[in-house]
C-alpha positions in Angstrom: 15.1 6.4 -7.9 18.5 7.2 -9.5 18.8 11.0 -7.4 22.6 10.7 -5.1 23.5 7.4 -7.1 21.0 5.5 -6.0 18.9 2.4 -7.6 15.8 1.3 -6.3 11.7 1.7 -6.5 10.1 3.6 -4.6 6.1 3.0 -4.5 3.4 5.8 -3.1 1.4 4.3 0.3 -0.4 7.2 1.9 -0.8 10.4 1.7 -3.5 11.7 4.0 -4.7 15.8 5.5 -5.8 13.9 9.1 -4.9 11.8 11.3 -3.7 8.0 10.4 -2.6 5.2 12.5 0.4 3.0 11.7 1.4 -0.4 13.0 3.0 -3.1 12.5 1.5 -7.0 13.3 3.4 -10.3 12.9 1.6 -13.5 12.8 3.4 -16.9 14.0 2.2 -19.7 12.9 -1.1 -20.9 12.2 -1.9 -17.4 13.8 -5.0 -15.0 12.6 -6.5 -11.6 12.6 -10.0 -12.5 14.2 -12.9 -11.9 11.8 -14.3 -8.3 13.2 -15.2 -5.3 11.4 -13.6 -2.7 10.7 -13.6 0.2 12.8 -11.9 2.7 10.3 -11.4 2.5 6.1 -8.2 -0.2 7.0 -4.9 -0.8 4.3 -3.2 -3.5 4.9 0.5 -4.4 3.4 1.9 -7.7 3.5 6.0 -7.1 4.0 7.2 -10.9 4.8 5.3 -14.4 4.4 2.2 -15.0 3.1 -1.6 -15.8 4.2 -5.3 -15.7 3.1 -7.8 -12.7 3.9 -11.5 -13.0 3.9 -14.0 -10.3 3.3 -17.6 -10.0 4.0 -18.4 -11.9 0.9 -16.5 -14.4 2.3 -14.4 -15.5 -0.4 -10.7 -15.7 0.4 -7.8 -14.7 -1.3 -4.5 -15.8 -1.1 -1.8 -12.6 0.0 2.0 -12.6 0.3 4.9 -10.4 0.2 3.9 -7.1 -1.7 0.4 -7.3 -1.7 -2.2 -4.5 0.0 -5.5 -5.0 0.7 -8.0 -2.5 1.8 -11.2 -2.8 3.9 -13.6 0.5 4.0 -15.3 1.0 7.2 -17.4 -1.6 8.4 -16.7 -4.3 6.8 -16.0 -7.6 7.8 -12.4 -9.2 7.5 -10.2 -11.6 8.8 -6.8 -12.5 7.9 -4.5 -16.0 8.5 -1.3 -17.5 8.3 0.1 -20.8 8.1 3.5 -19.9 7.3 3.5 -16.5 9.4 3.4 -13.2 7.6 4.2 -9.6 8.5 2.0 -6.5 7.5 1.9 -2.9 7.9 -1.5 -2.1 9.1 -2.5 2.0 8.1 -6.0 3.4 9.5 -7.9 6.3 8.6 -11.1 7.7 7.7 -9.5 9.5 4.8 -7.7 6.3 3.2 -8.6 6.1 -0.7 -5.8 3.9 -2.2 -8.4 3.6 -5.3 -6.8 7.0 -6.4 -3.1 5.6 -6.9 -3.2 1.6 -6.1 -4.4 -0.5 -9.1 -6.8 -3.1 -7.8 -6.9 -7.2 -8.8 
């Protein structure tokens, strides 16, 4: 964004016609997101640190700073630090990042 002399990026999150959830969770420590389904389609966004996530397939993926990672209803996750991380956590059963977040 240049608009009113500015410089910096601004990145697309959400955009939804019904109701979403926001919040914010900090792990210390060694500290983890029990593995549990999820309740709604779930996007999570890593803003400090760095952990591992684990899906229903069980394979884990290293996250930090930056990343998102998304969880459709249902489906079994879990998430860990070591180091401590913080994420934005957005829930709702409209969520469909596929239509303007590149996935890895």
């Amino acid at each position: 964004m240049t608009k009113y002399q500015s410089d910096f990026v601004m990145s697309r999150i959400i955009q939804t016609d019904q109701a979403a959830r926001i919040g914010c969770m900090h792990l210390e420590e060694n500290g983890v997101i029990g593995y549990h389904q999820a309740v709604v389609p779930q996007l999570l966004l890593i803003i400090n640190g760095e952990g591992v996530v684990r899906g229903a397939n069980d394979k884990v993926e290293s996250v930090q700073s930056g990343d998102a990672v998304f969880w459709e209803k249902g489906e079994w996750h879990e998430t860990k630090s070591t180091a401590g991380l913080t994420a934005i956590v957005i829930e709702s059963e409209v969520l469909t990042p596929a239509s303007f977040m590149s996935q890895r």
